[in-house]
Every structure is written in C-alpha cells, then in structure tokens.
PDB file of C-alpha atoms in Angstrom:
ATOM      1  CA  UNK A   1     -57.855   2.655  38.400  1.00  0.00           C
ATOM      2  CA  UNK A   2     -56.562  -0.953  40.388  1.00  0.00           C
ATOM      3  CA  UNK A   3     -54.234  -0.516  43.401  1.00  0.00           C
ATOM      4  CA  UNK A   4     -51.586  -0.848  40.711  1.00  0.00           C
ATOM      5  CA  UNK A   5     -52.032   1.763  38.540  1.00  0.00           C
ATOM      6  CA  UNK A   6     -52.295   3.860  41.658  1.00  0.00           C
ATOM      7  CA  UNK A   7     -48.957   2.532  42.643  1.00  0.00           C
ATOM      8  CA  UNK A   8     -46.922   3.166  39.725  1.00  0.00           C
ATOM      9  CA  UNK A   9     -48.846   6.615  38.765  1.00  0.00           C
ATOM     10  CA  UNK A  10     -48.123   7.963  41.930  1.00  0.00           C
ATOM     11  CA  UNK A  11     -44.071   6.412  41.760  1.00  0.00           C
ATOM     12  CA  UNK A  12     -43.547   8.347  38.719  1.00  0.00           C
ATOM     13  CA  UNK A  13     -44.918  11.456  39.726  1.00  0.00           C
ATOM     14  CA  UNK A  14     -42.373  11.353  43.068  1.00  0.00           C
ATOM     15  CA  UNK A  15     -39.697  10.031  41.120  1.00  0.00           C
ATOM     16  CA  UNK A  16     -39.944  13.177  38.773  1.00  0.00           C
ATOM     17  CA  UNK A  17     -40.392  15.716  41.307  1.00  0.00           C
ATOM     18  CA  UNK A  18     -37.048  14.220  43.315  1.00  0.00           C
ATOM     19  CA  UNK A  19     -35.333  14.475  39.813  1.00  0.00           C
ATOM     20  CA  UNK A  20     -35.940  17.891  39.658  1.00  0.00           C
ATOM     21  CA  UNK A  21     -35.774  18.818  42.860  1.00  0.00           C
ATOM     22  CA  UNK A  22     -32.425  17.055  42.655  1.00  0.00           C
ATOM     23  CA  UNK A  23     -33.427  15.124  46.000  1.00  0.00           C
ATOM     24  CA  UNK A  24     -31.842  11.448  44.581  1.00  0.00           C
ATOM     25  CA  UNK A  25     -33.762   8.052  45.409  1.00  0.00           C
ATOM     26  CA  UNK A  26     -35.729   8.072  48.275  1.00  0.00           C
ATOM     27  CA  UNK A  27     -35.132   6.360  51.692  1.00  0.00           C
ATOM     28  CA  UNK A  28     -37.887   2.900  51.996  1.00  0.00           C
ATOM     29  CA  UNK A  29     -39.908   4.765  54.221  1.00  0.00           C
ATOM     30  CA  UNK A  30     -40.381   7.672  51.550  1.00  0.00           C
ATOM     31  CA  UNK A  31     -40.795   5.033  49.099  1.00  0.00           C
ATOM     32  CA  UNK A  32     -43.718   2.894  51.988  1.00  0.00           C
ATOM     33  CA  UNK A  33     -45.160   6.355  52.701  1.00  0.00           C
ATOM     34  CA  UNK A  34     -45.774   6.843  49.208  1.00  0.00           C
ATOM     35  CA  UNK A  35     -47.137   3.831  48.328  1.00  0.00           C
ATOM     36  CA  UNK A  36     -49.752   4.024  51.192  1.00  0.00           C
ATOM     37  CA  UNK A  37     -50.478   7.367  50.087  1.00  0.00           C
ATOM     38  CA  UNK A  38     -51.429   6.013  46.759  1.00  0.00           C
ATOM     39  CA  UNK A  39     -53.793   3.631  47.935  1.00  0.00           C
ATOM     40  CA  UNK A  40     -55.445   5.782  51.114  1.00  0.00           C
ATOM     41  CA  UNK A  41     -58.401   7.227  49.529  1.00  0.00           C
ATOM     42  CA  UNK A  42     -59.733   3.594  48.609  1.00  0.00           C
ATOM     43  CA  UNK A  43     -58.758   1.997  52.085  1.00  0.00           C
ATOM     44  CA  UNK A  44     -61.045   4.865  53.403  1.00  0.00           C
ATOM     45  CA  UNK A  45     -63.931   5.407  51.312  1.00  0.00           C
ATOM     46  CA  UNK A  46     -64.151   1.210  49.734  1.00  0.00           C
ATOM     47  CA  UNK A  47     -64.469  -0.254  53.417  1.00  0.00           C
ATOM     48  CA  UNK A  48     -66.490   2.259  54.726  1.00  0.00           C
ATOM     49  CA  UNK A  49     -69.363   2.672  51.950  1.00  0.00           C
ATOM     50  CA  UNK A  50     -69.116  -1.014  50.306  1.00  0.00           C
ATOM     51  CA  UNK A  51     -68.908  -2.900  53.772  1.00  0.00           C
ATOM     52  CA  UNK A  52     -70.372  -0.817  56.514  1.00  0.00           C
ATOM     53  CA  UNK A  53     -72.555   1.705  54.386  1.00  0.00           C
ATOM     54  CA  UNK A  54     -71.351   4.197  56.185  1.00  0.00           C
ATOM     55  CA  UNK A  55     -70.509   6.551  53.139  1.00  0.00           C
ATOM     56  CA  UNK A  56     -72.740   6.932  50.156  1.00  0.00           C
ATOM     57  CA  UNK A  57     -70.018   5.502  47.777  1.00  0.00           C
ATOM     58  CA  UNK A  58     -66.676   4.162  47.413  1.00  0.00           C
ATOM     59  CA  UNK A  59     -65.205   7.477  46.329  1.00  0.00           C
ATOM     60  CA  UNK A  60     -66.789  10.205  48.621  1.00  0.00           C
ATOM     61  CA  UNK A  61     -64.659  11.240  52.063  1.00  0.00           C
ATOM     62  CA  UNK A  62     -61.327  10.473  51.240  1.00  0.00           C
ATOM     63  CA  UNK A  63     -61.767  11.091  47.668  1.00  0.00           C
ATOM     64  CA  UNK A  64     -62.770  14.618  48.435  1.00  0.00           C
ATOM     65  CA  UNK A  65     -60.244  17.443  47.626  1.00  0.00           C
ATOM     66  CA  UNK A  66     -61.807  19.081  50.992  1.00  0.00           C
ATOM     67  CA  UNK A  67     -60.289  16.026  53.127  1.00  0.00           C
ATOM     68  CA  UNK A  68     -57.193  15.791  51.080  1.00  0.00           C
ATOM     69  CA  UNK A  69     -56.289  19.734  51.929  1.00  0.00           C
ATOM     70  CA  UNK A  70     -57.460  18.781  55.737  1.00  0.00           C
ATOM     71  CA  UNK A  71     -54.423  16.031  55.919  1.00  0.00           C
ATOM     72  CA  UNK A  72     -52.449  18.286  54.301  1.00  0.00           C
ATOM     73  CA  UNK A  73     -52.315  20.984  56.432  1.00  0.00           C
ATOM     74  CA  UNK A  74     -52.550  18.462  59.534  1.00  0.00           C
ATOM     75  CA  UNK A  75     -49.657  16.698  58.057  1.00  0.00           C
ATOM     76  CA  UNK A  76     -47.422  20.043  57.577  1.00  0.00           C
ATOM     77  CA  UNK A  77     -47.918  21.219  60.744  1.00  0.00           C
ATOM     78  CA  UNK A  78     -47.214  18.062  62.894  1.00  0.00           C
ATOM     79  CA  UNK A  79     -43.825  17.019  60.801  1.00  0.00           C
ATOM     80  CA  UNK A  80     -42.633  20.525  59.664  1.00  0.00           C
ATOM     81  CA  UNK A  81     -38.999  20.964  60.062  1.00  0.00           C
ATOM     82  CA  UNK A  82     -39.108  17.691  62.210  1.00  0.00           C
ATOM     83  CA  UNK A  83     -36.880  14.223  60.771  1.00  0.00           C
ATOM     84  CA  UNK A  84     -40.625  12.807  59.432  1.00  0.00           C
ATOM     85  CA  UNK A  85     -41.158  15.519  57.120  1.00  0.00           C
ATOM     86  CA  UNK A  86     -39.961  13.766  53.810  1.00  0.00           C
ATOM     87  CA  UNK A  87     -42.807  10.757  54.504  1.00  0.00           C
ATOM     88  CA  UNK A  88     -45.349  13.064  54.396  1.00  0.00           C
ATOM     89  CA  UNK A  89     -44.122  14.559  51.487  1.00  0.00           C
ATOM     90  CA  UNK A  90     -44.267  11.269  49.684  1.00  0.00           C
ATOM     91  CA  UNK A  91     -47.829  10.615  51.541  1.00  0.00           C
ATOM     92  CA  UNK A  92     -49.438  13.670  50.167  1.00  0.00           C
ATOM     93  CA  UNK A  93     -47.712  13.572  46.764  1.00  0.00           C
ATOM     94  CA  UNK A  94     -49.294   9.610  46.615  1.00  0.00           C
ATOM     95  CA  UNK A  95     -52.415  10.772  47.900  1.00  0.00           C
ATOM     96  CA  UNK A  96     -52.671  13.404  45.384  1.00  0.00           C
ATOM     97  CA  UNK A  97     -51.631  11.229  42.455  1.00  0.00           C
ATOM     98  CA  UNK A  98     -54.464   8.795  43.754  1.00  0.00           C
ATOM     99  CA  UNK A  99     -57.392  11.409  43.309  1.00  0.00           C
ATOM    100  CA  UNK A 100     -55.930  12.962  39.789  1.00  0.00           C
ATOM    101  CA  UNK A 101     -55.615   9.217  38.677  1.00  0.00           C
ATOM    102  CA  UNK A 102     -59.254   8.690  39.917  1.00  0.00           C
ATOM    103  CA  UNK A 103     -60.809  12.237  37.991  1.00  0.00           C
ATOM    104  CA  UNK A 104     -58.441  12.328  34.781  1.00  0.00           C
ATOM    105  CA  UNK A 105     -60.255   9.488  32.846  1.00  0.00           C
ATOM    106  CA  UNK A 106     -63.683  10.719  33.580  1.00  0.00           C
ATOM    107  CA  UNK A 107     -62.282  14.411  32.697  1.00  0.00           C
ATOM    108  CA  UNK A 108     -60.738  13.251  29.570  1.00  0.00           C
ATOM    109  CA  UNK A 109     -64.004  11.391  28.939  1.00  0.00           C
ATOM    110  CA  UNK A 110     -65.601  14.293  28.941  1.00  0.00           C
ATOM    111  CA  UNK A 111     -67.918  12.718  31.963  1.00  0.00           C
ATOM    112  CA  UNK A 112     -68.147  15.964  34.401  1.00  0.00           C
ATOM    113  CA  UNK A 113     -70.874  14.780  36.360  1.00  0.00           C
ATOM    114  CA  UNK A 114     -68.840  11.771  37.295  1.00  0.00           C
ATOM    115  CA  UNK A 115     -65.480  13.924  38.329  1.00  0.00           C
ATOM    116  CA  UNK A 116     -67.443  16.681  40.943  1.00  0.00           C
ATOM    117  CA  UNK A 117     -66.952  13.284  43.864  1.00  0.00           C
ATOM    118  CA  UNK A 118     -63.994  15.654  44.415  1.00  0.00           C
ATOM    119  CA  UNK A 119     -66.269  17.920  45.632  1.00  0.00           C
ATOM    120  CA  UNK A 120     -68.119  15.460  47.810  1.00  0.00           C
ATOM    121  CA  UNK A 121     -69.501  16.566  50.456  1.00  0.00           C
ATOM    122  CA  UNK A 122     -70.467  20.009  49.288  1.00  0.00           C
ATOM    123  CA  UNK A 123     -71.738  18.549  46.085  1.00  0.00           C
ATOM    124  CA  UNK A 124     -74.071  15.294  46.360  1.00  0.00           C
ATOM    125  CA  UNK A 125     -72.185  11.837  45.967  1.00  0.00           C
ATOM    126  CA  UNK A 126     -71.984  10.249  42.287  1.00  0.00           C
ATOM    127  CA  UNK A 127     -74.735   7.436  41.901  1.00  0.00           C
ATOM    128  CA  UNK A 128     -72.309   4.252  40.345  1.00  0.00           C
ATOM    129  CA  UNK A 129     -75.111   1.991  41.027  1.00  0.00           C
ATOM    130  CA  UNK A 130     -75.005  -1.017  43.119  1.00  0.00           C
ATOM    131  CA  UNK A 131     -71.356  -1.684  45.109  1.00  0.00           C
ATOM    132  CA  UNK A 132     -70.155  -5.193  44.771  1.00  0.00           C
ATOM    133  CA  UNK A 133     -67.578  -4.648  47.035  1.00  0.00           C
ATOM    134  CA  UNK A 134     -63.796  -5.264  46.802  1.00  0.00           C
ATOM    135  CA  UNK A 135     -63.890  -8.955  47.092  1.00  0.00           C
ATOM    136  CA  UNK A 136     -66.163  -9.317  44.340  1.00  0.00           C
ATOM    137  CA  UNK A 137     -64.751  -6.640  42.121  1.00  0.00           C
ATOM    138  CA  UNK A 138     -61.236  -8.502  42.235  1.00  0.00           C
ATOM    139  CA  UNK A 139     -62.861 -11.636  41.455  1.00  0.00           C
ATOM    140  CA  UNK A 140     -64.286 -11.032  38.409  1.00  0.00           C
ATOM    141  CA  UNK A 141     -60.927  -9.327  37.593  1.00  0.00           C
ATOM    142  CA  UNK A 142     -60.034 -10.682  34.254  1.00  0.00           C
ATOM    143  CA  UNK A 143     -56.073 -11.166  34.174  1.00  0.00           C
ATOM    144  CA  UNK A 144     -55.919 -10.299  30.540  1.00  0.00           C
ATOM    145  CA  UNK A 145     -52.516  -9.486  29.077  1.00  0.00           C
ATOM    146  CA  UNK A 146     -53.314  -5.808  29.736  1.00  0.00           C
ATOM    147  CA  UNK A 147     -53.814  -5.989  33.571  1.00  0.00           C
ATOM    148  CA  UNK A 148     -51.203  -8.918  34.208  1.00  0.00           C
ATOM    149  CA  UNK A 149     -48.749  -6.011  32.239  1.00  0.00           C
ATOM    150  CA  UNK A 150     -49.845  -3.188  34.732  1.00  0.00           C
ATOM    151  CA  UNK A 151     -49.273  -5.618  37.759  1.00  0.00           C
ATOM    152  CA  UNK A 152     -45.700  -6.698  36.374  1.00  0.00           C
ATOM    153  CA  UNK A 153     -44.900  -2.974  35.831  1.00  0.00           C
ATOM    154  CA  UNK A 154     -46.060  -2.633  39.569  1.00  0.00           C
ATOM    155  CA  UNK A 155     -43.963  -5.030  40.955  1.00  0.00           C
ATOM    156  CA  UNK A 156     -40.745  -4.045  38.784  1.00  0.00           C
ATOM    157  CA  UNK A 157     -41.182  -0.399  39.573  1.00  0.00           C
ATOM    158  CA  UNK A 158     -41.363  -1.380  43.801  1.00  0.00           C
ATOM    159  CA  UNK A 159     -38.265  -3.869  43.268  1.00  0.00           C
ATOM    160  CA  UNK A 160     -36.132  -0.841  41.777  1.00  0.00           C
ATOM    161  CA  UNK A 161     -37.128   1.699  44.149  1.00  0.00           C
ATOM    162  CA  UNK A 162     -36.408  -0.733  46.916  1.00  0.00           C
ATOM    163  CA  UNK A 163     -32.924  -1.737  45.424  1.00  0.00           C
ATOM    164  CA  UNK A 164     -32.119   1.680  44.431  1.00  0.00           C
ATOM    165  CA  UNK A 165     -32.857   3.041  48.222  1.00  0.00           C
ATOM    166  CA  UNK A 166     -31.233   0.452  49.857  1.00  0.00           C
ATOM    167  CA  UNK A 167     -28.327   0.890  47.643  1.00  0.00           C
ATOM    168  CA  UNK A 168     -27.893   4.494  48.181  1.00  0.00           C
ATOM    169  CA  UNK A 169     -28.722   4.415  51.973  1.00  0.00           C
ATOM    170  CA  UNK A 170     -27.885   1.148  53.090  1.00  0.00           C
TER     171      UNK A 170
END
C-alpha cells in the first residue's frame, strides 16, 4: 500500500471509532499523530533495510506485531491519564491500521507465507527479492487514473479533517 492509502485507511478507521465512541472531530494533533502513525512502520523498516541494510527487508521491525505491542504498552504507560493521551491513541490506532493494511491483501490473496513478516523476528523475514529503494520505487510510480484518485482522496480527506478540527476547536 503507498503512503496514501495508509493515510486515508488509517483516517477512516479513527474517524469511525470517534463516531462511536461519540468523541467528535479530533484536535490537529490527534489528526498529525495519526497520520504519522500511519506511515511509522515504513519510515522504520524502508530506511533501515533499503538504505543502510540494517534489517533484512523493508517490512521486518516495525512491521512486527511484537514491536507494535512494545510501543503500545510504552505509549500507555508514559501518557496514561496525562493531557497527551488522545495522540497516542490516534498513533497506535494509525500504526495499527498501517500493519492490517500491509497483511490484508496478502491474506485475502490467500499468500500466507507472505503475511507471517508480522511475526518477524520470531519467524524468518519474507524474501521480496531485490530492494530498489524508495526513491526508485516512486519513480517508476505510474500516475495512472487509479493512483492520481487515491492521492486526491488523500489530500481531500487531510483538508476536511483539518477544517473540521480547526472549526470545532479553533
């Protein structure tokens, strides 16, 4: 899934949940935590496998549901009850969204072998082959109708949240 699809998957899961949780619109920092949860895993595992080969792929540490319960619980116990506690929320919830995005096609596909990175490291990392790296992945990036869609979506669903929090808390 692009950055994108992260994005928007992950703003319609939180948008739900405050719906019916009956929270309203996020503040922007919910909304910025969110987001960055939604793109963590890749700002971990892409740099660190494709640039400095310090991971054995791009989806390995920070894809792996043992890391994501790690922040978790590091993340509850330093905001708990404390004004910060909403951001991590939205962190966790984006980070979540990010690794069901990544395993749900390969599920769906019926590719197991592929989905057990969630597992990684107590399972061995998924071979994908050679990494080309995120430069070169988002150059040959075709901007067919499809993806150019996905971005606009993107970019529409940030402008709303934004206007909506600002509008409800200034």
């Amino acid at each position: 899934m692009w950055p994108w699809g992260h994005l928007v998957f992950g703003a319609v899961v939180y948008v739900v949940y405050r719906r019916i949780r009956e929270l309203g619109i996020a503040r922007v920092a919910v909304g910025v935590s969110l987001a960055i949860g939604t793109q963590f895993p890749d700002l971990v595992d892409k740099p660190l496998a494709w640039n400095l080969g310090l991971l054995p792929t791009g989806r390995s540490l920070a894809h792996s549901m043992l890391t994501f319960a790690l922040v978790a619980v590091v993340l509850y116990r330093a905001t708990k009850d404390g004004p910060r506690s909403e951001e991590a929320v939205a962190f966790l919830a984006g980070y979540g969204t990010h690794i069901v995005g990544d395993v749900l096609p390969v599920v769906v596909a019926g590719d197991l072998d592929e989905a057990v990175f969630v597992f990684w490291p107590l399972v061995p990392a998924v071979d994908y082959g050679p990494e080309i790296g995120a430069i070169a992945r988002f150059r040959a990036l075709e901007l067919t109708p499809s993806v150019v869609a996905q971005m606009a979506v993107a970019v529409v669903v940030v402008l709303w949240w934004y206007a909506r929090s600002r509008a409800e808390h200034g």
